């Protein structure tokens, strides 16, 4: 099974709301990633967890807060977002962070901030 | 960091036509992946191909690592092949770097 799942598929939130995005994989991968993708652009890396520890934070604003409760789950907590944060948020996983192996992507959450 | 260039940026085909997409990269890599992003946003793994040639149905890919390029071939294209094709590469110890993509439209 090479599946990464994400919920919800779509999310509309106001600038004062708090919401969370969820990502799950059962491939035994120990590296998990959050990417942000704007229309007509490639995905941009936001965060990387390796063995459930935050390994990379690409200078993402603190209104985005990642969490890795266990090796299969990755959350992205959202608070006080701006309209420019509207984008497709993609989760991915790979066996390990530093290896040459394949990254598998989930279907994404399409976020709209009003 | 490593530079990844994809060409062409846009490609319009009639159903049944063949096409070749190119990915050039500026350094030696130990990971190269081709993805298809469908109109719903899903990034689908097509190939993991840091070197050599692979085929999967109507799609095939070749990476010439010594010359720092990879080619994706699509034969007998179908409307469902429409979407954006991304090449992404990785150097040991670094993150996956994406090209800007090729937007493919296949008309019936």
Coordinates of C-alpha atoms in Angstrom, one line a residue:
Chain A
X1 CA 0.0 0.0 0.0
X2 CA 1.6 3.3 -1.1
X3 CA -1.2 5.6 0.1
X4 CA -1.0 8.8 1.9
X5 CA -4.4 10.1 3.1
X6 CA -5.3 13.7 3.9
X7 CA -8.4 15.2 5.5
X8 CA -10.3 17.3 4.9
X9 CA -10.3 17.6 1.1
X10 CA -11.5 21.1 1.2
X11 CA -11.5 23.7 4.0
X12 CA -12.9 27.2 4.1
X13 CA -12.0 29.3 7.2
X14 CA -12.1 32.8 8.4
X15 CA -9.1 34.7 9.6
X16 CA -10.0 34.3 13.2
X17 CA -10.6 30.5 13.1
X18 CA -8.5 27.7 14.3
X19 CA -8.5 24.5 12.2
X20 CA -6.3 21.5 11.6
X21 CA -5.2 19.5 8.6
X22 CA -4.5 15.8 9.1
X23 CA -2.2 13.4 7.2
X24 CA -1.8 9.6 7.7
X25 CA 0.4 6.9 6.1
X26 CA 0.8 3.3 7.0
X27 CA 3.9 2.5 4.9
X28 CA 6.3 2.5 7.9
X29 CA 7.9 5.7 6.6
X30 CA 9.9 7.7 9.1
X31 CA 10.0 11.0 7.2
X32 CA 6.9 13.1 6.7
X33 CA 6.5 16.5 4.9
X34 CA 4.2 19.4 4.5
X35 CA 4.2 21.3 1.3
X36 CA 2.2 24.4 0.2
X37 CA 1.3 24.8 -3.5
X38 CA -0.1 28.0 -5.1
X39 CA -1.8 27.8 -8.5
X40 CA 0.5 27.2 -11.5
X41 CA 3.6 26.8 -9.2
X42 CA 5.4 23.7 -7.9
X43 CA 5.0 22.6 -4.3
X44 CA 7.1 24.5 -1.8
X45 CA 8.4 22.7 1.3
X46 CA 7.2 23.9 4.6
X47 CA 8.1 21.4 7.3
X48 CA 9.8 18.0 7.6
X49 CA 9.6 15.5 10.4
X50 CA 12.1 12.7 10.7
X51 CA 11.5 10.0 13.3
X52 CA 8.7 12.2 14.8
X53 CA 11.0 15.1 15.4
X54 CA 10.9 18.4 13.5
X55 CA 13.9 18.4 11.3
X56 CA 13.3 21.3 8.9
X57 CA 11.2 24.4 9.2
X58 CA 11.5 26.5 6.1
X59 CA 10.9 29.8 8.0
X60 CA 7.2 29.3 8.0
X61 CA 5.1 31.9 9.9
X62 CA 4.0 30.8 13.4
X63 CA 0.4 30.8 12.4
X64 CA 1.2 27.4 10.9
X65 CA 2.0 24.9 13.7
X66 CA 3.0 21.3 12.7
X67 CA 2.7 18.3 15.0
X68 CA 3.7 14.6 14.6
X69 CA 1.9 12.6 17.3
X70 CA 3.3 9.3 16.1
X71 CA 5.1 7.8 13.2
X72 CA 1.9 7.4 11.1
X73 CA 0.3 10.8 11.7
X74 CA 1.1 14.4 10.8
X75 CA -1.0 17.4 11.6
X76 CA -0.9 21.0 10.6
X77 CA -2.6 23.4 13.0
X78 CA -3.8 26.7 11.5
X79 CA -4.6 29.9 13.4
X80 CA -5.2 33.5 12.4
X81 CA -4.4 32.8 8.7
X82 CA -4.4 35.4 6.0
X83 CA -6.1 35.3 2.6
X84 CA -2.7 34.8 0.9
X85 CA -2.4 31.5 2.8
X86 CA -5.1 30.1 0.5
X87 CA -3.5 27.2 -1.4
X88 CA -3.3 23.5 -1.8
X89 CA -1.6 21.9 1.2
X90 CA 0.1 18.6 0.4
X91 CA 1.5 16.0 2.8
X92 CA 4.1 13.5 1.7
X93 CA 6.2 10.7 3.2
X94 CA 9.3 8.7 2.5
X95 CA 11.2 5.9 4.1
X96 CA 13.9 8.2 5.6
X97 CA 14.8 11.9 5.3
X98 CA 18.4 11.7 4.0
X99 CA 18.0 8.7 1.6
X100 CA 17.4 8.7 -2.2
X101 CA 14.0 7.0 -1.9
X102 CA 10.6 7.9 -3.4
X103 CA 8.4 10.5 -1.8
X104 CA 4.7 9.7 -1.9
X105 CA 2.1 12.5 -1.8
X106 CA -1.4 12.6 -0.5
X107 CA -4.3 14.1 -2.4
X108 CA -4.0 17.5 -0.7
X109 CA -6.3 19.8 1.2
X110 CA -7.6 22.8 -0.7
X111 CA -7.7 25.7 1.8
X112 CA -9.5 29.0 1.3
X113 CA -9.1 31.7 3.8
X114 CA -11.8 34.4 3.8
Chain B
X1 CA 21.1 25.0 -4.6
X2 CA 20.4 22.7 -7.5
X3 CA 18.5 24.2 -10.5
X4 CA 15.8 22.2 -12.3
X5 CA 14.5 23.3 -15.7
X6 CA 11.6 21.7 -17.5
X7 CA 10.6 22.1 -21.1
X8 CA 8.4 22.9 -22.8
X9 CA 6.4 24.9 -20.2
X10 CA 3.1 24.2 -22.1
X11 CA 2.2 21.5 -24.6
X12 CA -1.1 21.0 -26.5
X13 CA -1.7 17.7 -28.3
X14 CA -4.4 16.0 -30.2
X15 CA -5.5 12.6 -28.7
X16 CA -3.3 9.8 -30.1
X17 CA -0.2 12.0 -30.5
X18 CA 3.2 11.3 -28.9
X19 CA 5.3 13.7 -26.8
X20 CA 8.6 14.1 -25.0
X21 CA 9.1 16.2 -21.9
X22 CA 12.5 17.2 -20.8
X23 CA 14.1 17.9 -17.4
X24 CA 17.6 19.4 -17.0
X25 CA 19.3 19.6 -13.7
X26 CA 22.5 21.4 -12.6
X27 CA 24.2 18.9 -10.3
X28 CA 24.6 15.2 -9.7
X29 CA 21.5 13.7 -8.1
X30 CA 20.7 10.5 -6.2
X31 CA 16.9 10.8 -6.6
X32 CA 14.8 11.9 -9.6
X33 CA 11.1 11.5 -9.7
X34 CA 8.5 12.3 -12.4
X35 CA 5.0 13.2 -11.1
X36 CA 1.7 13.9 -12.9
X37 CA -0.6 16.4 -11.1
X38 CA -4.1 15.8 -12.2
X39 CA -6.7 18.6 -12.3
X40 CA -7.9 17.8 -8.8
X41 CA -4.4 18.4 -7.4
X42 CA -3.2 14.9 -6.7
X43 CA 0.5 14.4 -7.4
X44 CA 0.8 10.9 -8.8
X45 CA 4.2 9.1 -8.8
X46 CA 5.1 8.1 -12.4
X47 CA 8.7 7.1 -12.1
X48 CA 11.6 7.0 -9.6
X49 CA 14.5 7.1 -12.1
X50 CA 17.8 8.6 -10.9
X51 CA 19.4 6.7 -13.9
X52 CA 18.5 4.4 -16.7
X53 CA 15.3 3.7 -18.5
X54 CA 11.9 2.5 -17.2
X55 CA 8.6 1.8 -18.9
X56 CA 5.0 1.7 -17.6
X57 CA 2.4 1.2 -20.2
X58 CA 2.3 4.2 -22.6
X59 CA 4.8 6.1 -20.4
X60 CA 8.5 5.7 -20.3
X61 CA 11.4 7.7 -18.9
X62 CA 15.1 7.9 -19.4
X63 CA 17.6 9.6 -17.2
X64 CA 21.2 10.2 -18.4
X65 CA 22.8 11.1 -15.1
X66 CA 26.2 11.9 -16.5
X67 CA 24.6 14.5 -18.8
X68 CA 22.2 15.7 -16.2
X69 CA 18.9 15.3 -18.0
X70 CA 15.8 13.2 -17.9
X71 CA 13.1 12.6 -20.6
X72 CA 9.5 11.5 -20.1
X73 CA 7.8 10.0 -23.2
X74 CA 4.1 9.8 -23.5
X75 CA 2.8 7.7 -26.4
X76 CA -0.7 7.6 -27.8
X77 CA -1.8 10.4 -25.5
X78 CA -5.3 10.4 -24.0
X79 CA -7.4 13.2 -22.6
X80 CA -6.8 11.8 -19.1
X81 CA -3.1 12.5 -19.6
X82 CA -3.8 16.2 -19.2
X83 CA -2.4 18.0 -16.3
X84 CA 1.0 19.2 -15.0
X85 CA 4.1 17.0 -15.2
X86 CA 6.7 17.8 -12.6
X87 CA 10.3 16.6 -12.5
X88 CA 11.8 16.6 -9.0
X89 CA 15.4 15.9 -8.0
X90 CA 17.4 15.4 -4.8
X91 CA 21.0 15.5 -3.8
X92 CA 22.2 13.4 -0.8
X93 CA 21.2 15.2 2.4
X94 CA 19.1 17.8 0.8
X95 CA 15.4 18.3 0.1
X96 CA 13.4 17.4 -3.1
X97 CA 13.6 20.3 -5.6
X98 CA 10.9 20.6 -8.2
X99 CA 11.0 22.1 -11.7
X100 CA 8.3 24.6 -12.8
X101 CA 6.4 21.8 -14.6
X102 CA 5.0 21.2 -18.1
X103 CA 1.3 21.9 -18.5
X104 CA 0.0 19.3 -20.9
X105 CA -3.4 19.6 -22.6
X106 CA -4.7 16.7 -24.7
X107 CA -7.7 17.6 -26.9
X108 CA -10.2 15.0 -28.1

